[in-house]
PDB file of C-alpha atoms in Angstrom:
ATOM      1  CA  GLY A  47     -49.831  12.937 -42.486  1.00 52.00           C
ATOM      2  CA  ALA A  48     -51.379  10.370 -40.140  1.00 78.00           C
ATOM      3  CA  GLY A  49     -53.748  13.258 -38.842  1.00 91.00           C
ATOM      4  CA  VAL A  50     -54.332  16.914 -37.767  1.00 95.00           C
ATOM      5  CA  SER A  51     -51.070  18.648 -36.846  1.00 96.00           C
ATOM      6  CA  GLN A  52     -51.026  21.962 -34.818  1.00 97.00           C
ATOM      7  CA  SER A  53     -47.889  24.034 -33.235  1.00 97.00           C
ATOM      8  CA  PRO A  54     -46.812  24.549 -30.514  1.00 97.00           C
ATOM      9  CA  SER A  55     -48.652  22.570 -28.392  1.00 95.00           C
ATOM     10  CA  ASN A  56     -48.461  25.130 -25.917  1.00 96.00           C
ATOM     11  CA  LYS A  57     -47.614  28.913 -26.077  1.00 97.00           C
ATOM     12  CA  VAL A  58     -47.053  31.567 -23.110  1.00 98.00           C
ATOM     13  CA  THR A  59     -47.455  35.035 -24.409  1.00 97.00           C
ATOM     14  CA  GLU A  60     -47.627  38.655 -22.873  1.00 97.00           C
ATOM     15  CA  LYS A  61     -50.315  40.853 -22.756  1.00 97.00           C
ATOM     16  CA  GLY A  62     -49.908  42.956 -26.078  1.00 97.00           C
ATOM     17  CA  LYS A  63     -47.972  40.655 -28.017  1.00 98.00           C
ATOM     18  CA  ASP A  64     -48.675  39.232 -31.608  1.00 98.00           C
ATOM     19  CA  VAL A  65     -48.952  35.124 -32.013  1.00 98.00           C
ATOM     20  CA  GLU A  66     -48.669  32.741 -34.876  1.00 98.00           C
ATOM     21  CA  LEU A  67     -50.767  29.102 -34.561  1.00 98.00           C
ATOM     22  CA  ARG A  68     -49.806  26.328 -36.975  1.00 97.00           C
ATOM     23  CA  CYS A  69     -52.223  24.182 -38.455  1.00 97.00           C
ATOM     24  CA  ASP A  70     -51.290  20.929 -40.819  1.00 96.00           C
ATOM     25  CA  PRO A  71     -54.518  19.595 -42.005  1.00 95.00           C
ATOM     26  CA  ILE A  72     -54.781  15.981 -43.091  1.00 94.00           C
ATOM     27  CA  SER A  73     -53.147  15.785 -46.800  1.00 92.00           C
ATOM     28  CA  GLY A  74     -56.026  16.101 -49.619  1.00 89.00           C
ATOM     29  CA  HIS A  75     -58.410  17.426 -47.021  1.00 91.00           C
ATOM     30  CA  THR A  76     -60.030  20.139 -48.715  1.00 90.00           C
ATOM     31  CA  ALA A  77     -62.235  21.735 -45.774  1.00 91.00           C
ATOM     32  CA  LEU A  78     -59.958  23.286 -42.760  1.00 94.00           C
ATOM     33  CA  TYR A  79     -61.983  24.930 -39.966  1.00 94.00           C
ATOM     34  CA  TRP A  80     -60.257  26.678 -36.622  1.00 96.00           C
ATOM     35  CA  TYR A  81     -62.365  26.709 -33.566  1.00 95.00           C
ATOM     36  CA  ARG A  82     -61.510  28.142 -30.009  1.00 96.00           C
ATOM     37  CA  GLN A  83     -62.245  26.405 -26.880  1.00 92.00           C
ATOM     38  CA  ARG A  84     -62.046  28.834 -23.529  1.00 90.00           C
ATOM     39  CA  LEU A  85     -62.008  26.561 -20.469  1.00 84.00           C
ATOM     40  CA  GLY A  86     -65.008  24.506 -19.323  1.00 76.00           C
ATOM     41  CA  GLN A  87     -66.586  25.943 -22.764  1.00 79.00           C
ATOM     42  CA  GLY A  88     -67.888  24.222 -25.796  1.00 82.00           C
ATOM     43  CA  LEU A  89     -65.980  24.856 -28.957  1.00 89.00           C
ATOM     44  CA  GLU A  90     -65.836  28.659 -30.928  1.00 91.00           C
ATOM     45  CA  PHE A  91     -66.120  28.655 -35.020  1.00 91.00           C
ATOM     46  CA  LEU A  92     -63.363  31.077 -35.585  1.00 95.00           C
ATOM     47  CA  ILE A  93     -62.889  30.649 -39.825  1.00 95.00           C
ATOM     48  CA  TYR A  94     -63.341  28.048 -42.221  1.00 92.00           C
ATOM     49  CA  PHE A  95     -61.913  27.295 -45.482  1.00 92.00           C
ATOM     50  CA  GLN A  96     -62.822  25.094 -48.217  1.00 89.00           C
ATOM     51  CA  GLY A  97     -60.172  25.055 -51.476  1.00 85.00           C
ATOM     52  CA  ASN A  98     -60.156  28.243 -53.637  1.00 84.00           C
ATOM     53  CA  SER A  99     -63.233  29.922 -52.225  1.00 87.00           C
ATOM     54  CA  ALA A 100     -63.598  32.979 -49.984  1.00 89.00           C
ATOM     55  CA  PRO A 101     -62.848  32.414 -46.482  1.00 91.00           C
ATOM     56  CA  ASP A 102     -66.177  31.986 -43.675  1.00 91.00           C
ATOM     57  CA  LYS A 103     -64.597  34.568 -41.024  1.00 93.00           C
ATOM     58  CA  SER A 104     -67.950  35.358 -39.423  1.00 91.00           C
ATOM     59  CA  GLY A 105     -66.793  33.899 -36.414  1.00 92.00           C
ATOM     60  CA  LEU A 106     -63.649  35.682 -35.819  1.00 96.00           C
ATOM     61  CA  PRO A 107     -64.472  37.956 -32.822  1.00 95.00           C
ATOM     62  CA  SER A 108     -62.510  41.223 -33.380  1.00 95.00           C
ATOM     63  CA  ASP A 109     -59.734  42.724 -36.472  1.00 96.00           C
ATOM     64  CA  ARG A 110     -57.262  40.916 -34.233  1.00 98.00           C
ATOM     65  CA  PHE A 111     -57.192  38.169 -35.662  1.00 98.00           C
ATOM     66  CA  SER A 112     -56.870  36.864 -39.010  1.00 97.00           C
ATOM     67  CA  ALA A 113     -55.915  33.598 -40.634  1.00 97.00           C
ATOM     68  CA  GLU A 114     -54.588  32.226 -43.974  1.00 95.00           C
ATOM     69  CA  ARG A 115     -54.661  28.756 -46.105  1.00 94.00           C
ATOM     70  CA  THR A 116     -51.878  28.370 -48.541  1.00 85.00           C
ATOM     71  CA  GLY A 117     -53.944  26.064 -51.229  1.00 81.00           C
ATOM     72  CA  GLU A 118     -54.788  23.059 -49.427  1.00 80.00           C
ATOM     73  CA  SER A 119     -52.131  22.743 -46.934  1.00 89.00           C
ATOM     74  CA  VAL A 120     -51.116  24.656 -44.235  1.00 95.00           C
ATOM     75  CA  SER A 121     -53.112  27.362 -41.865  1.00 97.00           C
ATOM     76  CA  THR A 122     -52.102  29.642 -39.705  1.00 98.00           C
ATOM     77  CA  LEU A 123     -53.564  31.673 -37.356  1.00 98.00           C
ATOM     78  CA  THR A 124     -52.330  35.127 -35.802  1.00 98.00           C
ATOM     79  CA  ILE A 125     -53.950  36.935 -33.178  1.00 98.00           C
ATOM     80  CA  GLN A 126     -52.264  40.130 -32.895  1.00 98.00           C
ATOM     81  CA  ARG A 127     -51.995  42.439 -29.542  1.00 98.00           C
ATOM     82  CA  THR A 128     -52.870  39.757 -27.584  1.00 98.00           C
ATOM     83  CA  GLN A 129     -55.071  39.928 -24.716  1.00 97.00           C
ATOM     84  CA  GLN A 130     -55.906  37.840 -21.645  1.00 96.00           C
ATOM     85  CA  GLU A 131     -59.013  37.059 -22.834  1.00 95.00           C
ATOM     86  CA  ASP A 132     -57.796  35.331 -25.785  1.00 97.00           C
ATOM     87  CA  SER A 133     -56.491  32.435 -23.218  1.00 97.00           C
ATOM     88  CA  ALA A 134     -57.468  29.742 -24.541  1.00 96.00           C
ATOM     89  CA  VAL A 135     -57.320  26.338 -26.647  1.00 95.00           C
ATOM     90  CA  TYR A 136     -56.798  26.693 -30.644  1.00 97.00           C
ATOM     91  CA  LEU A 137     -58.312  23.526 -32.523  1.00 95.00           C
ATOM     92  CA  CYS A 138     -57.803  23.351 -36.002  1.00 96.00           C
ATOM     93  CA  ALA A 139     -59.646  20.487 -37.261  1.00 94.00           C
ATOM     94  CA  SER A 140     -59.665  19.191 -41.518  1.00 93.00           C
ATOM     95  CA  SER A 141     -62.564  17.867 -43.443  1.00 90.00           C
ATOM     96  CA  GLY A 142     -62.588  15.689 -46.661  1.00 85.00           C
ATOM     97  CA  VAL A 143     -65.463  15.464 -48.990  1.00 74.00           C
ATOM     98  CA  ARG A 144     -68.629  17.769 -48.090  1.00 68.00           C
ATOM     99  CA  ASN A 145     -70.520  16.538 -45.291  1.00 68.00           C
ATOM    100  CA  SER A 146     -67.748  14.221 -43.930  1.00 79.00           C
ATOM    101  CA  PRO A 147     -66.394  14.409 -40.489  1.00 84.00           C
ATOM    102  CA  LEU A 148     -64.208  16.587 -38.494  1.00 88.00           C
ATOM    103  CA  HIS A 149     -61.046  15.657 -37.379  1.00 91.00           C
ATOM    104  CA  PHE A 150     -59.227  17.294 -35.267  1.00 92.00           C
ATOM    105  CA  GLY A 151     -55.457  18.463 -33.952  1.00 94.00           C
ATOM    106  CA  ASN A 152     -54.819  18.054 -30.115  1.00 92.00           C
ATOM    107  CA  GLY A 153     -55.121  22.297 -30.229  1.00 94.00           C
ATOM    108  CA  THR A 154     -52.487  24.687 -29.251  1.00 96.00           C
ATOM    109  CA  ARG A 155     -53.243  25.991 -25.652  1.00 96.00           C
ATOM    110  CA  LEU A 156     -52.209  29.509 -25.509  1.00 97.00           C
ATOM    111  CA  THR A 157     -51.653  31.715 -22.546  1.00 97.00           C
ATOM    112  CA  VAL A 158     -51.433  35.442 -21.980  1.00 97.00           C
ATOM    113  CA  THR A 159     -50.118  36.949 -19.002  1.00 96.00           C
TER     114      THR A 159
ATOM    115  CA  GLY B 990     -76.792  31.262 -26.216  1.00 38.00           C
ATOM    116  CA  GLU B 991     -76.004  27.683 -27.502  1.00 49.00           C
ATOM    117  CA  ASP B 992     -77.734  25.949 -30.252  1.00 81.00           C
ATOM    118  CA  VAL B 993     -77.231  22.526 -29.107  1.00 90.00           C
ATOM    119  CA  GLU B 994     -77.374  21.964 -25.045  1.00 92.00           C
ATOM    120  CA  GLN B 995     -75.990  19.212 -22.773  1.00 93.00           C
ATOM    121  CA  SER B 996     -75.904  18.602 -19.123  1.00 90.00           C
ATOM    122  CA  LEU B 997     -72.682  19.409 -17.977  1.00 90.00           C
ATOM    123  CA  PHE B 998     -71.993  16.331 -15.615  1.00 95.00           C
ATOM    124  CA  LEU B 999     -72.439  12.375 -15.279  1.00 96.00           C
ATOM    125  CA  SER B1000     -71.073   9.905 -12.991  1.00 97.00           C
ATOM    126  CA  VAL B1001     -71.929   6.338 -13.477  1.00 97.00           C
ATOM    127  CA  ARG B1002     -70.819   3.339 -12.186  1.00 97.00           C
ATOM    128  CA  GLU B1003     -67.891   1.005 -13.975  1.00 97.00           C
ATOM    129  CA  GLY B1004     -69.808  -1.288 -15.564  1.00 97.00           C
ATOM    130  CA  ASP B1005     -73.318   0.255 -16.097  1.00 97.00           C
ATOM    131  CA  SER B1006     -74.275   1.852 -19.033  1.00 97.00           C
ATOM    132  CA  SER B1007     -73.651   6.139 -19.433  1.00 96.00           C
ATOM    133  CA  VAL B1008     -76.454   7.686 -21.895  1.00 97.00           C
ATOM    134  CA  ILE B1009     -75.518  11.353 -22.963  1.00 97.00           C
ATOM    135  CA  ASN B1010     -78.757  13.474 -24.145  1.00 96.00           C
ATOM    136  CA  CYS B1011     -78.265  17.046 -26.201  1.00 95.00           C
ATOM    137  CA  THR B1012     -81.035  18.990 -28.032  1.00 95.00           C
ATOM    138  CA  TYR B1013     -80.511  20.800 -30.985  1.00 91.00           C
ATOM    139  CA  THR B1014     -82.048  23.474 -32.658  1.00 86.00           C
ATOM    140  CA  ASP B1015     -82.086  23.704 -36.767  1.00 80.00           C
ATOM    141  CA  SER B1016     -84.210  21.488 -37.876  1.00 76.00           C
ATOM    142  CA  SER B1017     -82.354  21.685 -41.263  1.00 78.00           C
ATOM    143  CA  SER B1018     -78.713  19.774 -39.783  1.00 76.00           C
ATOM    144  CA  THR B1019     -78.529  16.997 -42.199  1.00 80.00           C
ATOM    145  CA  TYR B1020     -75.471  15.327 -39.516  1.00 87.00           C
ATOM    146  CA  LEU B1021     -75.112  15.310 -35.824  1.00 91.00           C
ATOM    147  CA  TYR B1022     -72.076  14.227 -33.821  1.00 93.00           C
ATOM    148  CA  TRP B1023     -70.376  12.522 -30.759  1.00 96.00           C
ATOM    149  CA  TYR B1024     -66.811  13.789 -29.822  1.00 95.00           C
ATOM    150  CA  LYS B1025     -64.761  12.757 -26.863  1.00 96.00           C
ATOM    151  CA  GLN B1026     -61.857  14.478 -25.375  1.00 93.00           C
ATOM    152  CA  GLU B1027     -59.805  13.314 -22.648  1.00 92.00           C
ATOM    153  CA  PRO B1028     -57.168  16.064 -21.317  1.00 85.00           C
ATOM    154  CA  GLY B1029     -54.875  17.535 -23.060  1.00 80.00           C
ATOM    155  CA  ALA B1030     -56.030  16.385 -25.854  1.00 83.00           C
ATOM    156  CA  GLY B1031     -58.358  17.568 -29.399  1.00 85.00           C
ATOM    157  CA  LEU B1032     -61.727  15.689 -30.153  1.00 90.00           C
ATOM    158  CA  GLN B1033     -62.215  12.224 -31.122  1.00 92.00           C
ATOM    159  CA  LEU B1034     -64.950  11.526 -33.366  1.00 92.00           C
ATOM    160  CA  LEU B1035     -67.041   8.865 -31.757  1.00 95.00           C
ATOM    161  CA  THR B1036     -69.830   8.603 -34.022  1.00 94.00           C
ATOM    162  CA  TYR B1037     -72.072  10.186 -35.993  1.00 92.00           C
ATOM    163  CA  ILE B1038     -75.728  10.083 -37.494  1.00 93.00           C
ATOM    164  CA  PHE B1039     -77.356  11.311 -40.596  1.00 90.00           C
ATOM    165  CA  SER B1040     -81.164  13.254 -39.939  1.00 87.00           C
ATOM    166  CA  ASN B1041     -82.745  10.095 -42.125  1.00 88.00           C
ATOM    167  CA  MET B1042     -81.762   7.536 -39.425  1.00 91.00           C
ATOM    168  CA  ASP B1043     -83.337   7.052 -36.102  1.00 93.00           C
ATOM    169  CA  MET B1044     -80.767   4.527 -34.500  1.00 95.00           C
ATOM    170  CA  LYS B1045     -77.472   4.092 -35.053  1.00 95.00           C
ATOM    171  CA  GLN B1046     -75.056   0.914 -33.469  1.00 95.00           C
ATOM    172  CA  ASP B1047     -71.560   0.762 -32.755  1.00 93.00           C
ATOM    173  CA  GLN B1048     -70.025  -1.694 -30.587  1.00 95.00           C
ATOM    174  CA  ARG B1049     -70.628  -0.586 -26.985  1.00 96.00           C
ATOM    175  CA  LEU B1050     -72.367   2.637 -28.469  1.00 97.00           C
ATOM    176  CA  THR B1051     -75.986   3.400 -29.725  1.00 97.00           C
ATOM    177  CA  VAL B1052     -77.292   6.920 -30.847  1.00 97.00           C
ATOM    178  CA  LEU B1053     -80.484   7.314 -30.712  1.00 97.00           C
ATOM    179  CA  LEU B1054     -82.470  10.730 -33.192  1.00 95.00           C
ATOM    180  CA  ASN B1055     -85.661  11.645 -32.738  1.00 94.00           C
ATOM    181  CA  LYS B1056     -86.025  14.208 -35.197  1.00 91.00           C
ATOM    182  CA  LYS B1057     -89.207  15.685 -33.847  1.00 91.00           C
ATOM    183  CA  ASP B1058     -88.111  16.359 -30.511  1.00 92.00           C
ATOM    184  CA  LYS B1059     -84.536  17.532 -31.606  1.00 92.00           C
ATOM    185  CA  HIS B1060     -83.051  15.326 -29.156  1.00 95.00           C
ATOM    186  CA  LEU B1061     -80.167  13.011 -29.926  1.00 95.00           C
ATOM    187  CA  SER B1062     -78.397  10.617 -27.029  1.00 97.00           C
ATOM    188  CA  LEU B1063     -75.649   8.950 -26.631  1.00 97.00           C
ATOM    189  CA  ARG B1064     -75.398   5.098 -24.968  1.00 98.00           C
ATOM    190  CA  ILE B1065     -72.327   3.776 -23.775  1.00 97.00           C
ATOM    191  CA  ALA B1066     -72.204  -0.259 -22.658  1.00 97.00           C
ATOM    192  CA  ASP B1067     -70.825  -1.212 -20.229  1.00 97.00           C
ATOM    193  CA  THR B1068     -69.271   1.884 -18.986  1.00 97.00           C
ATOM    194  CA  GLN B1069     -65.691   1.599 -18.298  1.00 96.00           C
ATOM    195  CA  THR B1070     -62.582   4.184 -16.872  1.00 95.00           C
ATOM    196  CA  GLY B1071     -61.482   4.785 -20.370  1.00 94.00           C
ATOM    197  CA  ASP B1072     -64.451   6.477 -21.092  1.00 96.00           C
ATOM    198  CA  SER B1073     -64.138   8.897 -18.407  1.00 96.00           C
ATOM    199  CA  ALA B1074     -64.063  12.266 -20.443  1.00 96.00           C
ATOM    200  CA  ILE B1075     -65.649  14.863 -22.256  1.00 95.00           C
ATOM    201  CA  TYR B1076     -68.063  14.226 -24.700  1.00 97.00           C
ATOM    202  CA  PHE B1077     -69.567  16.786 -27.065  1.00 95.00           C
ATOM    203  CA  CYS B1078     -72.451  17.432 -29.640  1.00 94.00           C
ATOM    204  CA  ALA B1079     -72.159  18.720 -32.567  1.00 92.00           C
ATOM    205  CA  GLU B1080     -75.004  19.489 -35.015  1.00 89.00           C
ATOM    206  CA  ALA B1081     -73.650  19.807 -38.873  1.00 84.00           C
ATOM    207  CA  LEU B1082     -74.814  24.089 -40.160  1.00 77.00           C
ATOM    208  CA  ARG B1083     -75.702  24.789 -43.844  1.00 69.00           C
ATOM    209  CA  ASP B1084     -73.308  21.168 -44.783  1.00 54.00           C
ATOM    210  CA  TYR B1085     -70.192  22.506 -43.439  1.00 73.00           C
ATOM    211  CA  LYS B1086     -69.904  24.562 -39.878  1.00 78.00           C
ATOM    212  CA  LEU B1087     -70.382  22.664 -36.968  1.00 85.00           C
ATOM    213  CA  SER B1088     -72.027  23.726 -33.760  1.00 87.00           C
ATOM    214  CA  PHE B1089     -71.099  22.251 -30.957  1.00 90.00           C
ATOM    215  CA  GLY B1090     -73.122  21.860 -27.320  1.00 91.00           C
ATOM    216  CA  ALA B1091     -70.268  23.083 -23.927  1.00 90.00           C
ATOM    217  CA  GLY B1092     -69.902  18.977 -23.148  1.00 93.00           C
ATOM    218  CA  THR B1093     -70.366  16.490 -21.091  1.00 96.00           C
ATOM    219  CA  THR B1094     -68.268  15.045 -18.401  1.00 95.00           C
ATOM    220  CA  VAL B1095     -68.362  12.004 -18.098  1.00 97.00           C
ATOM    221  CA  THR B1096     -66.993  10.343 -14.671  1.00 97.00           C
ATOM    222  CA  VAL B1097     -66.809   6.869 -14.289  1.00 96.00           C
ATOM    223  CA  ARG B1098     -66.464   5.816 -10.639  1.00 94.00           C
ATOM    224  CA  ALA B1099     -65.176   2.016  -9.492  1.00 89.00           C
TER     225      ALA B1099
END
């Protein structure tokens, strides 16, 4: 595709429900990242996938958060039993060869009521 | 705390130059980036500089890197209203993970 695509663009959910966020990276990009952006703050690293290597999950804030990626394509970020503090914009990015810049999607704005 | 620090706000008059400053902490960073975020949108890569460079110019954008002081700046010449956005500085850690600053909100006034 032309860019990184994320869906849904907006998600409102009730506290305690599970949500699943989707990211379609740029075709051919082997690296995929998830970041979280709270209102008025910078980006917080969540997880990184590189090809078939084990993902770097060091940024996941709790065991309620998990992510999967199928090969070098789509990734899903799942948040179980959502809490109000999970409200944020979740950004996905992908990159090609090592050290190449990250290309970001427009994010999913998650609101937990 | 943040590894990358930026001032939070900058107000500039249309037509003037904007300078956004950033400090980082990891001396082994290979690349440093500037991203722009407009309301409701993701981050758009503006420019980046490799750590062995001192300066990079790209049209209205000039990036200066002082590796000794771990200081990075972005100068936007002839600032326009379309330049109003949040600008993020980021450093590449261990060749893949980026550490971002909190962002500088630039407001261009007529």
